[in-house]
């Protein structure tokens, strides 16, 4: 780390400040084709679940927003069969977890939820959208960071290890199709609370 | 995916060799003009010795020793299989006791090649990554790289020696050849610098070519890329801390130092980023056919 990096860091003009670009819920639609590519080119199938991670606000308005999101998803459930539940994890973050064997419906529902938060002025409370995949018992996730407005891969293994080679492979195959975060120092893990669970479990 | 010659790389290699050759002709011309041609056979002998013993020299300088299949069964098995895949005779396998993760190939020909890895490399890489690195080294052997480099180095070695000896002999400054010697020294200096830069460039192309060749041998560009990132320590840049923890606070990030044009000019290996990028392109090519 050179002297200029130190100065930049001290002045707070480090990478944290220069997010790639603003997050856009429309980015989430990129996952529809990514599901196809993941299966066709890499043999990774959907785990039939995806989730949206956000941090709550202690206000009536925010509670109402969450209730509205639930209402929208509840209405969608009758049409698409996408089931959902809202839960809190051990980090104190909240999740909207969606389950459906049709990836298309998962993406649509995640987008609906994210869009509603944004419309109500809570876009900044959104942290990540997480899409799960599986191949031969190995898990891999595409995480969309609302802070960075970009996707990155996450391949957890037993004992809080990460399969970097798998992550790299996902990046190289999906880059272009998804807006992939090219700075690995932002590929933050999202470890599950329960061993062998998904990040939202 | 079948082996396709990489004409871009080849063209650049040929061009570099051609420039070196042209430089060489000019150099010999200058030496004749200044009656310093006596140096040539001397240097030739020196380089020939270097050429004949280069592999042993390289192994010796690394403190590497040949290992048997009993000592390192897995390493031997992997090398055998990859050699078969690359259609090469199995090279000698050597291991160097070192705390730096590294590997190299040495040898004059495909028949007398040695592939050497360090103990640290074996320790840090997983099986797929090690395979990627070994395939990269075998690709060097297959491309007959070492020979090309030795020939290319000949000239710069000669020039370097003349500069050194010239200062030595010309130090008196009382002989009538003084002027000629100085011209020869200056010419040698220029030749040495130019050939040094050309060899650096050639050396970088070799690495790209070997990356590509190695990836085609294993069929897994990502394994080598992952190994490169591991060796480079960039894997360490993938954060350990949970996104949710990180989002709570403003973390500082250490940005990788960006090399400038000068460092690019003088480095023998292309930057890891560049190599990884090319491997990514290759991976995509393979996956989407």
GROMACS .gro file of C-alpha atoms in nm:
model
  490
    1UNK     CA    1   0.000   0.000   0.000
    2UNK     CA    2   0.166   0.317  -0.118
    3UNK     CA    3   0.164   0.652   0.053
    4UNK     CA    4  -0.103   0.783  -0.183
    5UNK     CA    5  -0.332   0.492  -0.107
    6UNK     CA    6  -0.289   0.569   0.261
    7UNK     CA    7  -0.375   0.933   0.204
    8UNK     CA    8  -0.674   0.834  -0.007
    9UNK     CA    9  -0.791   0.595   0.262
   10UNK     CA   10  -0.750   0.855   0.536
   11UNK     CA   11  -0.939   1.114   0.332
   12UNK     CA   12  -1.215   0.859   0.285
   13UNK     CA   13  -1.188   0.864  -0.091
   14UNK     CA   14  -1.111   0.494  -0.094
   15UNK     CA   15  -1.299   0.232  -0.287
   16UNK     CA   16  -1.589   0.241  -0.043
   17UNK     CA   17  -1.685   0.579  -0.179
   18UNK     CA   18  -1.670   0.493  -0.546
   19UNK     CA   19  -1.938   0.233  -0.586
   20UNK     CA   20  -1.949   0.122  -0.947
   21UNK     CA   21  -2.287   0.283  -1.005
   22UNK     CA   22  -2.629   0.312  -0.853
   23UNK     CA   23  -2.820  -0.006  -0.800
   24UNK     CA   24  -3.115  -0.055  -1.028
   25UNK     CA   25  -3.385  -0.316  -0.959
   26UNK     CA   26  -3.396  -0.376  -1.335
   27UNK     CA   27  -3.052  -0.539  -1.300
   28UNK     CA   28  -3.227  -0.826  -1.126
   29UNK     CA   29  -3.388  -0.936  -1.454
   30UNK     CA   30  -3.041  -1.034  -1.573
   31UNK     CA   31  -3.078  -1.342  -1.355
   32UNK     CA   32  -3.352  -1.494  -1.576
   33UNK     CA   33  -3.108  -1.581  -1.853
   34UNK     CA   34  -2.831  -1.646  -1.600
   35UNK     CA   35  -3.035  -1.936  -1.462
   36UNK     CA   36  -3.040  -2.089  -1.810
   37UNK     CA   37  -2.666  -2.039  -1.860
   38UNK     CA   38  -2.585  -2.177  -1.516
   39UNK     CA   39  -2.764  -2.499  -1.599
   40UNK     CA   40  -2.674  -2.535  -1.967
   41UNK     CA   41  -2.305  -2.443  -1.946
   42UNK     CA   42  -2.212  -2.526  -1.588
   43UNK     CA   43  -2.460  -2.789  -1.470
   44UNK     CA   44  -2.578  -2.576  -1.178
   45UNK     CA   45  -2.950  -2.611  -1.109
   46UNK     CA   46  -3.166  -2.369  -0.918
   47UNK     CA   47  -3.223  -2.456  -0.552
   48UNK     CA   48  -3.575  -2.327  -0.615
   49UNK     CA   49  -3.530  -2.042  -0.371
   50UNK     CA   50  -3.400  -1.685  -0.371
   51UNK     CA   51  -3.403  -1.413  -0.109
   52UNK     CA   52  -3.384  -1.041  -0.056
   53UNK     CA   53  -3.183  -0.909   0.240
   54UNK     CA   54  -3.265  -0.571   0.395
   55UNK     CA   55  -3.218  -0.387   0.722
   56UNK     CA   56  -3.531  -0.283   0.904
   57UNK     CA   57  -3.625   0.063   1.029
   58UNK     CA   58  -3.815   0.120   1.350
   59UNK     CA   59  -4.096   0.320   1.199
   60UNK     CA   60  -4.464   0.272   1.125
   61UNK     CA   61  -4.407   0.371   0.765
   62UNK     CA   62  -4.143   0.104   0.718
   63UNK     CA   63  -4.360  -0.164   0.884
   64UNK     CA   64  -4.636  -0.065   0.642
   65UNK     CA   65  -4.394  -0.096   0.352
   66UNK     CA   66  -4.301  -0.448   0.457
   67UNK     CA   67  -4.671  -0.529   0.494
   68UNK     CA   68  -4.731  -0.397   0.140
   69UNK     CA   69  -4.446  -0.607   0.005
   70UNK     CA   70  -4.604  -0.909   0.172
   71UNK     CA   71  -4.941  -0.818   0.023
   72UNK     CA   72  -4.792  -0.794  -0.327
   73UNK     CA   73  -4.613  -1.127  -0.288
   74UNK     CA   74  -4.928  -1.283  -0.141
   75UNK     CA   75  -5.125  -1.172  -0.446
   76UNK     CA   76  -4.852  -1.310  -0.671
   77UNK     CA   77  -4.857  -1.642  -0.489
   78UNK     CA   78  -5.205  -1.716  -0.617
   79UNK     CA   79  -5.092  -1.654  -0.973
   80UNK     CA   80  -4.745  -1.806  -0.986
   81UNK     CA   81  -4.736  -2.036  -0.683
   82UNK     CA   82  -4.431  -1.854  -0.545
   83UNK     CA   83  -4.442  -1.898  -0.167
   84UNK     CA   84  -4.266  -1.652   0.062
   85UNK     CA   85  -4.182  -1.581   0.422
   86UNK     CA   86  -4.018  -1.295   0.605
   87UNK     CA   87  -3.759  -1.371   0.873
   88UNK     CA   88  -3.477  -1.219   1.071
   89UNK     CA   89  -3.125  -1.366   1.085
   90UNK     CA   90  -2.868  -1.372   1.365
   91UNK     CA   91  -2.700  -1.061   1.226
   92UNK     CA   92  -3.017  -0.864   1.280
   93UNK     CA   93  -3.092  -0.833   0.909
   94UNK     CA   94  -3.429  -0.919   0.763
   95UNK     CA   95  -3.499  -1.145   0.467
   96UNK     CA   96  -3.782  -1.200   0.226
   97UNK     CA   97  -3.736  -1.563   0.123
   98UNK     CA   98  -3.910  -1.685  -0.192
   99UNK     CA   99  -3.959  -2.042  -0.308
  100UNK     CA  100  -4.062  -2.157  -0.654
  101UNK     CA  101  -3.938  -2.424  -0.894
  102UNK     CA  102  -3.963  -2.176  -1.181
  103UNK     CA  103  -3.659  -1.940  -1.173
  104UNK     CA  104  -3.849  -1.691  -1.387
  105UNK     CA  105  -4.108  -1.646  -1.110
  106UNK     CA  106  -3.835  -1.614  -0.846
  107UNK     CA  107  -3.670  -1.332  -1.039
  108UNK     CA  108  -4.002  -1.156  -1.096
  109UNK     CA  109  -4.098  -1.178  -0.728
  110UNK     CA  110  -3.759  -1.055  -0.607
  111UNK     CA  111  -3.789  -0.765  -0.848
  112UNK     CA  112  -4.140  -0.684  -0.727
  113UNK     CA  113  -4.024  -0.674  -0.366
  114UNK     CA  114  -3.709  -0.471  -0.437
  115UNK     CA  115  -3.903  -0.230  -0.654
  116UNK     CA  116  -4.164  -0.173  -0.384
  117UNK     CA  117  -3.895  -0.091  -0.125
  118UNK     CA  118  -3.745   0.153  -0.373
  119UNK     CA  119  -4.077   0.317  -0.458
  120UNK     CA  120  -4.142   0.380  -0.090
  121UNK     CA  121  -3.805   0.545  -0.044
  122UNK     CA  122  -3.635   0.254   0.127
  123UNK     CA  123  -3.403   0.154  -0.159
  124UNK     CA  124  -3.102   0.234   0.057
  125UNK     CA  125  -3.215  -0.024   0.314
  126UNK     CA  126  -3.171  -0.305   0.062
  127UNK     CA  127  -2.846  -0.495   0.103
  128UNK     CA  128  -2.849  -0.789  -0.135
  129UNK     CA  129  -3.053  -1.026  -0.347
  130UNK     CA  130  -2.929  -1.384  -0.327
  131UNK     CA  131  -2.996  -1.655  -0.588
  132UNK     CA  132  -2.909  -2.014  -0.502
  133UNK     CA  133  -2.771  -2.294  -0.721
  134UNK     CA  134  -2.657  -2.650  -0.671
  135UNK     CA  135  -2.446  -2.904  -0.861
  136UNK     CA  136  -2.355  -3.247  -0.717
  137UNK     CA  137  -2.436  -3.126  -0.368
  138UNK     CA  138  -2.208  -2.821  -0.401
  139UNK     CA  139  -2.374  -2.486  -0.349
  140UNK     CA  140  -2.308  -2.166  -0.536
  141UNK     CA  141  -2.482  -1.829  -0.516
  142UNK     CA  142  -2.508  -1.517  -0.722
  143UNK     CA  143  -2.532  -1.222  -0.489
  144UNK     CA  144  -2.654  -0.887  -0.621
  145UNK     CA  145  -2.513  -0.607  -0.407
  146UNK     CA  146  -2.738  -0.302  -0.395
  147UNK     CA  147  -2.443  -0.105  -0.259
  148UNK     CA  148  -2.231  -0.174  -0.565
  149UNK     CA  149  -2.500  -0.225  -0.827
  150UNK     CA  150  -2.325  -0.543  -0.938
  151UNK     CA  151  -2.333  -0.920  -0.901
  152UNK     CA  152  -2.067  -1.145  -0.754
  153UNK     CA  153  -2.037  -1.522  -0.706
  154UNK     CA  154  -2.019  -1.696  -0.369
  155UNK     CA  155  -1.939  -2.068  -0.338
  156UNK     CA  156  -1.938  -2.168   0.028
  157UNK     CA  157  -1.788  -2.497   0.141
  158UNK     CA  158  -1.786  -2.677   0.471
  159UNK     CA  159  -1.609  -2.498   0.754
  160UNK     CA  160  -1.652  -2.141   0.623
  161UNK     CA  161  -1.423  -2.213   0.330
  162UNK     CA  162  -1.487  -2.076  -0.018
  163UNK     CA  163  -1.425  -2.254  -0.347
  164UNK     CA  164  -1.244  -1.970  -0.520
  165UNK     CA  165  -1.196  -2.167  -0.839
  166UNK     CA  166  -1.571  -2.224  -0.868
  167UNK     CA  167  -1.637  -1.857  -0.805
  168UNK     CA  168  -1.385  -1.765  -1.069
  169UNK     CA  169  -1.544  -2.003  -1.317
  170UNK     CA  170  -1.888  -1.856  -1.255
  171UNK     CA  171  -1.748  -1.509  -1.306
  172UNK     CA  172  -1.577  -1.593  -1.632
  173UNK     CA  173  -1.880  -1.765  -1.781
  174UNK     CA  174  -2.146  -1.516  -1.669
  175UNK     CA  175  -1.945  -1.196  -1.714
  176UNK     CA  176  -2.118  -0.990  -1.980
  177UNK     CA  177  -2.450  -1.158  -1.924
  178UNK     CA  178  -2.455  -1.022  -1.570
  179UNK     CA  179  -2.286  -0.707  -1.454
  180UNK     CA  180  -2.020  -0.884  -1.248
  181UNK     CA  181  -1.819  -0.703  -0.979
  182UNK     CA  182  -1.464  -0.714  -1.115
  183UNK     CA  183  -1.295  -0.615  -0.790
  184UNK     CA  184  -1.274  -0.929  -0.578
  185UNK     CA  185  -1.229  -0.726  -0.263
  186UNK     CA  186  -1.605  -0.668  -0.270
  187UNK     CA  187  -1.700  -1.034  -0.291
  188UNK     CA  188  -1.824  -1.048   0.066
  189UNK     CA  189  -1.944  -1.386   0.187
  190UNK     CA  190  -2.290  -1.431   0.335
  191UNK     CA  191  -2.255  -1.727   0.567
  192UNK     CA  192  -2.569  -1.914   0.670
  193UNK     CA  193  -2.671  -1.922   1.036
  194UNK     CA  194  -2.717  -2.298   1.019
  195UNK     CA  195  -2.447  -2.533   0.894
  196UNK     CA  196  -2.533  -2.650   0.545
  197UNK     CA  197  -2.811  -2.395   0.514
  198UNK     CA  198  -2.859  -2.115   0.266
  199UNK     CA  199  -2.739  -1.763   0.352
  200UNK     CA  200  -3.093  -1.671   0.452
  201UNK     CA  201  -3.131  -1.973   0.685
  202UNK     CA  202  -1.185  -2.781  -2.777
  203UNK     CA  203  -0.894  -2.849  -3.006
  204UNK     CA  204  -0.552  -2.695  -3.008
  205UNK     CA  205  -0.554  -2.391  -3.235
  206UNK     CA  206  -0.232  -2.209  -3.301
  207UNK     CA  207  -0.250  -1.863  -3.155
  208UNK     CA  208  -0.136  -1.656  -3.450
  209UNK     CA  209  -0.143  -1.329  -3.263
  210UNK     CA  210   0.106  -1.460  -3.011
  211UNK     CA  211   0.310  -1.640  -3.271
  212UNK     CA  212   0.329  -1.336  -3.492
  213UNK     CA  213   0.454  -1.124  -3.206
  214UNK     CA  214   0.709  -1.389  -3.110
  215UNK     CA  215   0.836  -1.407  -3.466
  216UNK     CA  216   0.850  -1.029  -3.492
  217UNK     CA  217   1.046  -1.004  -3.168
  218UNK     CA  218   1.290  -1.269  -3.288
  219UNK     CA  219   1.323  -1.086  -3.618
  220UNK     CA  220   1.401  -0.758  -3.443
  221UNK     CA  221   1.657  -0.932  -3.227
  222UNK     CA  222   1.817  -1.080  -3.534
  223UNK     CA  223   1.829  -0.744  -3.709
  224UNK     CA  224   1.982  -0.595  -3.398
  225UNK     CA  225   2.235  -0.874  -3.398
  226UNK     CA  226   2.340  -0.803  -3.756
  227UNK     CA  227   2.386  -0.434  -3.683
  228UNK     CA  228   2.582  -0.522  -3.373
  229UNK     CA  229   2.820  -0.754  -3.557
  230UNK     CA  230   2.865  -0.481  -3.816
  231UNK     CA  231   2.965  -0.230  -3.550
  232UNK     CA  232   3.201  -0.481  -3.390
  233UNK     CA  233   3.373  -0.537  -3.726
  234UNK     CA  234   3.409  -0.166  -3.780
  235UNK     CA  235   3.575  -0.127  -3.444
  236UNK     CA  236   3.789  -0.442  -3.461
  237UNK     CA  237   3.624  -0.574  -3.146
  238UNK     CA  238   3.511  -0.889  -3.323
  239UNK     CA  239   3.756  -1.096  -3.117
  240UNK     CA  240   3.495  -1.101  -2.844
  241UNK     CA  241   3.246  -1.299  -3.049
  242UNK     CA  242   3.391  -1.653  -3.041
  243UNK     CA  243   3.470  -1.610  -2.674
  244UNK     CA  244   3.110  -1.515  -2.600
  245UNK     CA  245   2.983  -1.789  -2.829
  246UNK     CA  246   3.167  -2.048  -2.624
  247UNK     CA  247   3.034  -1.899  -2.305
  248UNK     CA  248   2.674  -1.905  -2.426
  249UNK     CA  249   2.711  -2.257  -2.560
  250UNK     CA  250   2.817  -2.379  -2.218
  251UNK     CA  251   2.525  -2.193  -2.069
  252UNK     CA  252   2.294  -2.350  -2.324
  253UNK     CA  253   2.420  -2.701  -2.258
  254UNK     CA  254   2.399  -2.670  -1.882
  255UNK     CA  255   2.113  -2.427  -1.848
  256UNK     CA  256   1.873  -2.680  -1.699
  257UNK     CA  257   2.121  -2.807  -1.444
  258UNK     CA  258   2.218  -2.452  -1.366
  259UNK     CA  259   1.857  -2.351  -1.309
  260UNK     CA  260   1.790  -2.652  -1.089
  261UNK     CA  261   2.109  -2.595  -0.895
  262UNK     CA  262   2.034  -2.229  -0.834
  263UNK     CA  263   1.690  -2.320  -0.701
  264UNK     CA  264   1.831  -2.592  -0.480
  265UNK     CA  265   1.605  -2.842  -0.654
  266UNK     CA  266   1.658  -3.214  -0.656
  267UNK     CA  267   1.507  -3.485  -0.869
  268UNK     CA  268   1.238  -3.683  -0.688
  269UNK     CA  269   1.126  -4.041  -0.750
  270UNK     CA  270   0.772  -4.168  -0.792
  271UNK     CA  271   0.798  -4.327  -0.446
  272UNK     CA  272   0.866  -3.994  -0.278
  273UNK     CA  273   0.596  -3.797  -0.460
  274UNK     CA  274   0.350  -4.047  -0.609
  275UNK     CA  275   0.071  -3.797  -0.676
  276UNK     CA  276   0.297  -3.538  -0.835
  277UNK     CA  277   0.446  -3.804  -1.061
  278UNK     CA  278   0.107  -3.941  -1.154
  279UNK     CA  279  -0.019  -3.595  -1.245
  280UNK     CA  280   0.289  -3.514  -1.453
  281UNK     CA  281   0.261  -3.849  -1.634
  282UNK     CA  282  -0.101  -3.797  -1.719
  283UNK     CA  283  -0.054  -3.439  -1.835
  284UNK     CA  284   0.250  -3.534  -2.047
  285UNK     CA  285   0.041  -3.801  -2.212
  286UNK     CA  286  -0.230  -3.548  -2.280
  287UNK     CA  287   0.020  -3.301  -2.420
  288UNK     CA  288   0.181  -3.575  -2.629
  289UNK     CA  289   0.521  -3.529  -2.465
  290UNK     CA  290   0.773  -3.773  -2.320
  291UNK     CA  291   0.751  -3.760  -1.941
  292UNK     CA  292   0.994  -3.499  -1.808
  293UNK     CA  293   1.215  -3.538  -1.503
  294UNK     CA  294   1.029  -3.426  -1.192
  295UNK     CA  295   1.213  -3.212  -0.938
  296UNK     CA  296   1.114  -3.044  -0.613
  297UNK     CA  297   1.284  -2.743  -0.458
  298UNK     CA  298   1.262  -2.676  -0.087
  299UNK     CA  299   1.142  -2.317  -0.082
  300UNK     CA  300   0.897  -2.096   0.102
  301UNK     CA  301   0.799  -1.925  -0.223
  302UNK     CA  302   0.526  -2.088  -0.432
  303UNK     CA  303   0.682  -2.127  -0.776
  304UNK     CA  304   0.738  -2.364  -1.065
  305UNK     CA  305   0.956  -2.370  -1.373
  306UNK     CA  306   1.050  -2.588  -1.666
  307UNK     CA  307   1.405  -2.629  -1.788
  308UNK     CA  308   1.573  -2.827  -2.062
  309UNK     CA  309   1.699  -2.797  -2.413
  310UNK     CA  310   1.449  -3.020  -2.582
  311UNK     CA  311   1.122  -3.199  -2.531
  312UNK     CA  312   1.314  -3.517  -2.453
  313UNK     CA  313   1.542  -3.377  -2.187
  314UNK     CA  314   1.304  -3.152  -1.999
  315UNK     CA  315   1.271  -3.107  -1.625
  316UNK     CA  316   0.967  -2.971  -1.448
  317UNK     CA  317   1.031  -2.833  -1.102
  318UNK     CA  318   0.789  -2.720  -0.832
  319UNK     CA  319   0.862  -2.578  -0.488
  320UNK     CA  320   0.741  -2.733  -0.164
  321UNK     CA  321   0.541  -2.420  -0.090
  322UNK     CA  322   0.357  -2.453  -0.421
  323UNK     CA  323   0.258  -2.809  -0.333
  324UNK     CA  324   0.142  -2.686   0.005
  325UNK     CA  325  -0.069  -2.390  -0.110
  326UNK     CA  326  -0.238  -2.522  -0.422
  327UNK     CA  327  -0.515  -2.775  -0.439
  328UNK     CA  328  -0.507  -3.059  -0.690
  329UNK     CA  329  -0.678  -2.880  -0.977
  330UNK     CA  330  -0.466  -2.569  -0.934
  331UNK     CA  331  -0.144  -2.772  -0.926
  332UNK     CA  332  -0.256  -2.946  -1.243
  333UNK     CA  333  -0.305  -2.608  -1.405
  334UNK     CA  334   0.045  -2.494  -1.311
  335UNK     CA  335   0.210  -2.820  -1.424
  336UNK     CA  336   0.025  -2.802  -1.755
  337UNK     CA  337   0.150  -2.445  -1.798
  338UNK     CA  338   0.509  -2.563  -1.750
  339UNK     CA  339   0.457  -2.855  -1.989
  340UNK     CA  340   0.324  -2.609  -2.245
  341UNK     CA  341   0.657  -2.426  -2.215
  342UNK     CA  342   0.830  -2.755  -2.296
  343UNK     CA  343   0.592  -2.823  -2.582
  344UNK     CA  344   0.644  -2.477  -2.730
  345UNK     CA  345   1.024  -2.524  -2.710
  346UNK     CA  346   1.032  -2.197  -2.526
  347UNK     CA  347   1.347  -2.250  -2.331
  348UNK     CA  348   1.551  -2.290  -2.646
  349UNK     CA  349   1.401  -1.978  -2.801
  350UNK     CA  350   1.485  -1.780  -2.492
  351UNK     CA  351   1.838  -1.911  -2.476
  352UNK     CA  352   1.902  -1.808  -2.835
  353UNK     CA  353   1.742  -1.471  -2.772
  354UNK     CA  354   1.955  -1.420  -2.463
  355UNK     CA  355   2.273  -1.495  -2.653
  356UNK     CA  356   2.294  -1.148  -2.795
  357UNK     CA  357   2.224  -0.959  -2.478
  358UNK     CA  358   2.474  -1.176  -2.293
  359UNK     CA  359   2.740  -1.097  -2.553
  360UNK     CA  360   2.665  -0.727  -2.536
  361UNK     CA  361   2.670  -0.732  -2.160
  362UNK     CA  362   3.006  -0.907  -2.150
  363UNK     CA  363   3.155  -0.659  -2.396
  364UNK     CA  364   3.042  -0.368  -2.186
  365UNK     CA  365   3.205  -0.524  -1.883
  366UNK     CA  366   3.524  -0.636  -2.056
  367UNK     CA  367   3.543  -0.317  -2.257
  368UNK     CA  368   3.555  -0.108  -1.944
  369UNK     CA  369   3.818  -0.343  -1.824
  370UNK     CA  370   4.039  -0.333  -2.133
  371UNK     CA  371   3.958   0.020  -2.234
  372UNK     CA  372   4.032   0.137  -1.882
  373UNK     CA  373   4.394   0.215  -1.984
  374UNK     CA  374   4.281   0.460  -2.249
  375UNK     CA  375   4.644   0.484  -2.372
  376UNK     CA  376   4.607   0.249  -2.672
  377UNK     CA  377   4.532   0.364  -3.026
  378UNK     CA  378   4.221   0.149  -3.024
  379UNK     CA  379   4.076   0.363  -2.749
  380UNK     CA  380   3.824   0.539  -2.971
  381UNK     CA  381   3.708   0.213  -3.129
  382UNK     CA  382   3.667   0.049  -2.794
  383UNK     CA  383   3.451   0.332  -2.669
  384UNK     CA  384   3.230   0.309  -2.977
  385UNK     CA  385   3.203  -0.065  -2.922
  386UNK     CA  386   3.113  -0.013  -2.557
  387UNK     CA  387   2.846   0.244  -2.638
  388UNK     CA  388   2.706   0.023  -2.915
  389UNK     CA  389   2.708  -0.274  -2.683
  390UNK     CA  390   2.532  -0.078  -2.416
  391UNK     CA  391   2.257   0.028  -2.657
  392UNK     CA  392   2.226  -0.324  -2.796
  393UNK     CA  393   2.212  -0.468  -2.450
  394UNK     CA  394   1.930  -0.237  -2.341
  395UNK     CA  395   1.727  -0.285  -2.658
  396UNK     CA  396   1.767  -0.661  -2.659
  397UNK     CA  397   1.685  -0.670  -2.290
  398UNK     CA  398   1.354  -0.499  -2.356
  399UNK     CA  399   1.280  -0.721  -2.655
  400UNK     CA  400   1.352  -1.033  -2.453
  401UNK     CA  401   1.125  -0.906  -2.181
  402UNK     CA  402   0.847  -0.866  -2.436
  403UNK     CA  403   0.915  -1.207  -2.585
  404UNK     CA  404   0.916  -1.356  -2.240
  405UNK     CA  405   0.571  -1.214  -2.169
  406UNK     CA  406   0.432  -1.357  -2.492
  407UNK     CA  407   0.574  -1.695  -2.394
  408UNK     CA  408   0.382  -1.682  -2.070
  409UNK     CA  409   0.057  -1.604  -2.246
  410UNK     CA  410   0.121  -1.883  -2.493
  411UNK     CA  411   0.199  -2.127  -2.213
  412UNK     CA  412  -0.111  -2.018  -2.020
  413UNK     CA  413  -0.319  -2.092  -2.325
  414UNK     CA  414  -0.140  -2.418  -2.401
  415UNK     CA  415  -0.168  -2.533  -2.042
  416UNK     CA  416  -0.536  -2.452  -2.031
  417UNK     CA  417  -0.591  -2.654  -2.347
  418UNK     CA  418  -0.404  -2.951  -2.197
  419UNK     CA  419  -0.618  -2.962  -1.883
  420UNK     CA  420  -0.930  -2.814  -2.042
  421UNK     CA  421  -0.967  -2.601  -1.729
  422UNK     CA  422  -0.849  -2.243  -1.769
  423UNK     CA  423  -1.004  -2.152  -1.435
  424UNK     CA  424  -0.777  -2.394  -1.247
  425UNK     CA  425  -0.466  -2.209  -1.361
  426UNK     CA  426  -0.630  -1.873  -1.308
  427UNK     CA  427  -0.718  -1.970  -0.956
  428UNK     CA  428  -0.361  -2.091  -0.901
  429UNK     CA  429  -0.223  -1.763  -1.033
  430UNK     CA  430  -0.447  -1.569  -0.800
  431UNK     CA  431  -0.344  -1.789  -0.510
  432UNK     CA  432   0.027  -1.749  -0.584
  433UNK     CA  433  -0.022  -1.380  -0.640
  434UNK     CA  434  -0.199  -1.349  -0.309
  435UNK     CA  435  -0.499  -1.195  -0.478
  436UNK     CA  436  -0.720  -1.470  -0.347
  437UNK     CA  437  -0.647  -1.301  -0.019
  438UNK     CA  438  -0.831  -1.002  -0.156
  439UNK     CA  439  -1.157  -1.193  -0.152
  440UNK     CA  440  -1.288  -1.071   0.181
  441UNK     CA  441  -1.347  -1.301   0.475
  442UNK     CA  442  -1.592  -1.083   0.660
  443UNK     CA  443  -1.965  -1.121   0.606
  444UNK     CA  444  -2.144  -0.868   0.385
  445UNK     CA  445  -2.384  -0.793   0.667
  446UNK     CA  446  -2.100  -0.717   0.909
  447UNK     CA  447  -1.924  -0.506   0.652
  448UNK     CA  448  -2.233  -0.305   0.567
  449UNK     CA  449  -2.251  -0.189   0.927
  450UNK     CA  450  -1.929   0.001   0.903
  451UNK     CA  451  -1.712   0.186   0.658
  452UNK     CA  452  -1.424  -0.044   0.591
  453UNK     CA  453  -1.108   0.076   0.423
  454UNK     CA  454  -0.991  -0.117   0.126
  455UNK     CA  455  -0.641  -0.174   0.014
  456UNK     CA  456  -0.640  -0.100  -0.353
  457UNK     CA  457  -0.398  -0.297  -0.563
  458UNK     CA  458  -0.110  -0.084  -0.680
  459UNK     CA  459  -0.155  -0.021  -1.049
  460UNK     CA  460   0.162  -0.077  -1.244
  461UNK     CA  461   0.273   0.204  -1.470
  462UNK     CA  462   0.419   0.183  -1.819
  463UNK     CA  463   0.775   0.155  -1.691
  464UNK     CA  464   0.714  -0.145  -1.470
  465UNK     CA  465   0.525  -0.306  -1.759
  466UNK     CA  466   0.824  -0.258  -1.985
  467UNK     CA  467   1.064  -0.429  -1.748
  468UNK     CA  468   0.860  -0.718  -1.613
  469UNK     CA  469   0.918  -1.065  -1.755
  470UNK     CA  470   0.581  -1.202  -1.659
  471UNK     CA  471   0.266  -1.029  -1.770
  472UNK     CA  472   0.056  -0.905  -1.485
  473UNK     CA  473  -0.159  -1.164  -1.314
  474UNK     CA  474  -0.464  -0.957  -1.400
  475UNK     CA  475  -0.387  -0.969  -1.771
  476UNK     CA  476  -0.322  -1.342  -1.762
  477UNK     CA  477  -0.636  -1.412  -1.564
  478UNK     CA  478  -0.835  -1.197  -1.805
  479UNK     CA  479  -0.711  -1.399  -2.102
  480UNK     CA  480  -0.782  -1.724  -1.921
  481UNK     CA  481  -1.133  -1.598  -1.856
  482UNK     CA  482  -1.185  -1.533  -2.225
  483UNK     CA  483  -1.062  -1.882  -2.297
  484UNK     CA  484  -1.291  -2.029  -2.033
  485UNK     CA  485  -1.584  -1.854  -2.191
  486UNK     CA  486  -1.484  -1.981  -2.535
  487UNK     CA  487  -1.474  -2.335  -2.401
  488UNK     CA  488  -1.797  -2.315  -2.205
  489UNK     CA  489  -2.007  -2.162  -2.477
  490UNK     CA  490  -1.926  -2.377  -2.774
   0.00000   0.00000   0.00000
